[in-house]
Amino acid sequence: MTGENAKRIKDVLIGILVIIGVLAVLPALLTLIMTVFSGLITGFSFAYIAIVEMMKYWSVNIWTSFFYLGLLIAEIGLLIIIIPLIIWAVKWLIKAVTWVISVIKQRLGGKQ
């Protein structure tokens, strides 16, 4: 086996390991994204309940109403912060995977 073939086999094995690594990380990231979205949906369900409770307790206890109103405002604030972060992470992940694939193609002698 020549040195060129050994280098090519090494590059192929490294490429396979990188692809396996990426495929192992993608489901974890998708699970994380789905967990965050389900948490936000659950939070908005609680915020809806909070609005109903706020209207119910408004005449009874104003501080409880303010607590529920604060929960709703905090939930909306988290939504405004988290959704752009998730979009940024997905875009970055797509760029990283395409970069890794292009590097593997170049090392294996393929065309762009």
PDB file of C-alpha atoms in Angstrom:
ATOM      1  CA  MET A   1       0.000   0.000   0.000  1.00  0.00           C
ATOM      2  CA  THR A   2       1.448   3.324  -1.012  1.00  0.00           C
ATOM      3  CA  GLY A   3       1.576   6.427   1.102  1.00  0.00           C
ATOM      4  CA  GLU A   4      -1.082   8.092  -1.019  1.00  0.00           C
ATOM      5  CA  ASN A   5      -3.531   5.212  -0.480  1.00  0.00           C
ATOM      6  CA  ALA A   6      -2.851   5.188   3.262  1.00  0.00           C
ATOM      7  CA  LYS A   7      -3.532   8.933   3.416  1.00  0.00           C
ATOM      8  CA  ARG A   8      -6.765   8.471   1.457  1.00  0.00           C
ATOM      9  CA  ILE A   9      -7.927   5.638   3.742  1.00  0.00           C
ATOM     10  CA  LYS A  10      -7.109   7.770   6.788  1.00  0.00           C
ATOM     11  CA  ASP A  11      -9.068  10.697   5.314  1.00  0.00           C
ATOM     12  CA  VAL A  12     -12.042   8.444   4.558  1.00  0.00           C
ATOM     13  CA  LEU A  13     -12.043   7.074   8.103  1.00  0.00           C
ATOM     14  CA  ILE A  14     -11.837  10.576   9.558  1.00  0.00           C
ATOM     15  CA  GLY A  15     -14.702  11.646   7.293  1.00  0.00           C
ATOM     16  CA  ILE A  16     -16.811   8.698   8.387  1.00  0.00           C
ATOM     17  CA  LEU A  17     -16.138   9.488  12.054  1.00  0.00           C
ATOM     18  CA  VAL A  18     -17.077  13.143  11.543  1.00  0.00           C
ATOM     19  CA  ILE A  19     -20.304  12.194   9.769  1.00  0.00           C
ATOM     20  CA  ILE A  20     -21.173   9.723  12.535  1.00  0.00           C
ATOM     21  CA  GLY A  21     -20.451  12.439  15.107  1.00  0.00           C
ATOM     22  CA  VAL A  22     -22.677  14.933  13.332  1.00  0.00           C
ATOM     23  CA  LEU A  23     -25.453  12.368  12.998  1.00  0.00           C
ATOM     24  CA  ALA A  24     -25.151  11.631  16.722  1.00  0.00           C
ATOM     25  CA  VAL A  25     -25.359  15.315  17.678  1.00  0.00           C
ATOM     26  CA  LEU A  26     -28.291  16.262  15.410  1.00  0.00           C
ATOM     27  CA  PRO A  27     -30.968  14.229  17.258  1.00  0.00           C
ATOM     28  CA  ALA A  28     -29.773  15.659  20.570  1.00  0.00           C
ATOM     29  CA  LEU A  29     -30.068  19.205  19.233  1.00  0.00           C
ATOM     30  CA  LEU A  30     -33.482  18.527  17.733  1.00  0.00           C
ATOM     31  CA  THR A  31     -34.616  17.060  21.042  1.00  0.00           C
ATOM     32  CA  LEU A  32     -33.352  20.166  22.818  1.00  0.00           C
ATOM     33  CA  ILE A  33     -35.208  22.450  20.406  1.00  0.00           C
ATOM     34  CA  MET A  34     -38.435  20.470  20.776  1.00  0.00           C
ATOM     35  CA  THR A  35     -38.089  20.527  24.569  1.00  0.00           C
ATOM     36  CA  VAL A  36     -37.702  24.313  24.546  1.00  0.00           C
ATOM     37  CA  PHE A  37     -40.721  24.752  22.261  1.00  0.00           C
ATOM     38  CA  SER A  38     -42.870  22.421  24.349  1.00  0.00           C
ATOM     39  CA  GLY A  39     -41.797  24.310  27.461  1.00  0.00           C
ATOM     40  CA  LEU A  40     -42.834  27.568  25.833  1.00  0.00           C
ATOM     41  CA  ILE A  41     -46.183  26.105  24.808  1.00  0.00           C
ATOM     42  CA  THR A  42     -46.715  24.846  28.333  1.00  0.00           C
ATOM     43  CA  GLY A  43     -45.725  28.251  29.653  1.00  0.00           C
ATOM     44  CA  PHE A  44     -48.258  29.959  27.432  1.00  0.00           C
ATOM     45  CA  SER A  45     -50.903  27.543  28.650  1.00  0.00           C
ATOM     46  CA  PHE A  46     -50.032  28.563  32.188  1.00  0.00           C
ATOM     47  CA  ALA A  47     -50.048  32.205  31.099  1.00  0.00           C
ATOM     48  CA  TYR A  48     -53.582  31.782  29.769  1.00  0.00           C
ATOM     49  CA  ILE A  49     -54.590  30.271  33.092  1.00  0.00           C
ATOM     50  CA  ALA A  50     -52.782  33.156  34.770  1.00  0.00           C
ATOM     51  CA  ILE A  51     -54.856  35.683  32.857  1.00  0.00           C
ATOM     52  CA  VAL A  52     -58.060  33.927  33.877  1.00  0.00           C
ATOM     53  CA  GLU A  53     -56.870  33.756  37.481  1.00  0.00           C
ATOM     54  CA  MET A  54     -55.800  37.392  37.355  1.00  0.00           C
ATOM     55  CA  MET A  55     -59.276  38.433  36.281  1.00  0.00           C
ATOM     56  CA  LYS A  56     -60.800  36.254  38.977  1.00  0.00           C
ATOM     57  CA  TYR A  57     -58.564  37.540  41.775  1.00  0.00           C
ATOM     58  CA  TRP A  58     -58.407  41.158  40.661  1.00  0.00           C
ATOM     59  CA  SER A  59     -61.084  42.233  43.083  1.00  0.00           C
ATOM     60  CA  VAL A  60     -60.007  39.807  45.820  1.00  0.00           C
ATOM     61  CA  ASN A  61     -56.232  40.213  45.965  1.00  0.00           C
ATOM     62  CA  ILE A  62     -54.453  42.663  43.695  1.00  0.00           C
ATOM     63  CA  TRP A  63     -50.968  41.302  44.512  1.00  0.00           C
ATOM     64  CA  THR A  64     -51.896  37.848  43.277  1.00  0.00           C
ATOM     65  CA  SER A  65     -53.136  39.446  40.083  1.00  0.00           C
ATOM     66  CA  PHE A  66     -49.841  41.281  39.660  1.00  0.00           C
ATOM     67  CA  PHE A  67     -47.960  38.015  40.228  1.00  0.00           C
ATOM     68  CA  TYR A  68     -49.893  36.303  37.420  1.00  0.00           C
ATOM     69  CA  LEU A  69     -49.406  39.326  35.178  1.00  0.00           C
ATOM     70  CA  GLY A  70     -45.649  39.190  35.865  1.00  0.00           C
ATOM     71  CA  LEU A  71     -45.578  35.503  34.925  1.00  0.00           C
ATOM     72  CA  LEU A  72     -47.218  36.323  31.610  1.00  0.00           C
ATOM     73  CA  ILE A  73     -44.791  39.164  30.861  1.00  0.00           C
ATOM     74  CA  ALA A  74     -41.810  36.952  31.767  1.00  0.00           C
ATOM     75  CA  GLU A  75     -43.059  34.217  29.440  1.00  0.00           C
ATOM     76  CA  ILE A  76     -43.392  36.636  26.537  1.00  0.00           C
ATOM     77  CA  GLY A  77     -39.897  37.974  27.274  1.00  0.00           C
ATOM     78  CA  LEU A  78     -38.426  34.472  27.237  1.00  0.00           C
ATOM     79  CA  LEU A  79     -40.152  33.794  23.947  1.00  0.00           C
ATOM     80  CA  ILE A  80     -38.687  36.948  22.422  1.00  0.00           C
ATOM     81  CA  ILE A  81     -35.189  35.937  23.585  1.00  0.00           C
ATOM     82  CA  ILE A  82     -35.244  32.189  22.882  1.00  0.00           C
ATOM     83  CA  ILE A  83     -36.754  32.009  19.369  1.00  0.00           C
ATOM     84  CA  PRO A  84     -33.988  34.090  17.689  1.00  0.00           C
ATOM     85  CA  LEU A  85     -31.373  32.038  19.553  1.00  0.00           C
ATOM     86  CA  ILE A  86     -32.877  28.809  18.259  1.00  0.00           C
ATOM     87  CA  ILE A  87     -33.016  30.163  14.701  1.00  0.00           C
ATOM     88  CA  TRP A  88     -29.376  31.282  14.980  1.00  0.00           C
ATOM     89  CA  ALA A  89     -28.310  27.861  16.317  1.00  0.00           C
ATOM     90  CA  VAL A  90     -30.051  26.006  13.491  1.00  0.00           C
ATOM     91  CA  LYS A  91     -28.486  28.269  10.845  1.00  0.00           C
ATOM     92  CA  TRP A  92     -25.048  27.838  12.441  1.00  0.00           C
ATOM     93  CA  LEU A  93     -25.493  24.060  12.549  1.00  0.00           C
ATOM     94  CA  ILE A  94     -26.418  23.949   8.852  1.00  0.00           C
ATOM     95  CA  LYS A  95     -23.355  26.050   7.975  1.00  0.00           C
ATOM     96  CA  ALA A  96     -21.108  23.845  10.108  1.00  0.00           C
ATOM     97  CA  VAL A  97     -22.364  20.637   8.511  1.00  0.00           C
ATOM     98  CA  THR A  98     -21.937  22.031   4.987  1.00  0.00           C
ATOM     99  CA  TRP A  99     -18.422  23.210   5.872  1.00  0.00           C
ATOM    100  CA  VAL A 100     -17.466  19.780   7.242  1.00  0.00           C
ATOM    101  CA  ILE A 101     -18.849  18.071   4.144  1.00  0.00           C
ATOM    102  CA  SER A 102     -16.949  20.442   1.832  1.00  0.00           C
ATOM    103  CA  VAL A 103     -13.701  19.865   3.759  1.00  0.00           C
ATOM    104  CA  ILE A 104     -14.169  16.117   3.516  1.00  0.00           C
ATOM    105  CA  LYS A 105     -14.843  16.415  -0.228  1.00  0.00           C
ATOM    106  CA  GLN A 106     -11.682  18.473  -0.723  1.00  0.00           C
ATOM    107  CA  ARG A 107      -9.546  16.037   1.244  1.00  0.00           C
ATOM    108  CA  LEU A 108     -10.912  13.116  -0.735  1.00  0.00           C
ATOM    109  CA  GLY A 109     -10.155  14.890  -4.004  1.00  0.00           C
ATOM    110  CA  GLY A 110     -13.721  15.595  -5.042  1.00  0.00           C
ATOM    111  CA  LYS A 111     -15.034  18.653  -6.832  1.00  0.00           C
ATOM    112  CA  GLN A 112     -16.898  21.431  -5.038  1.00  0.00           C
TER     113      GLN A 112
END
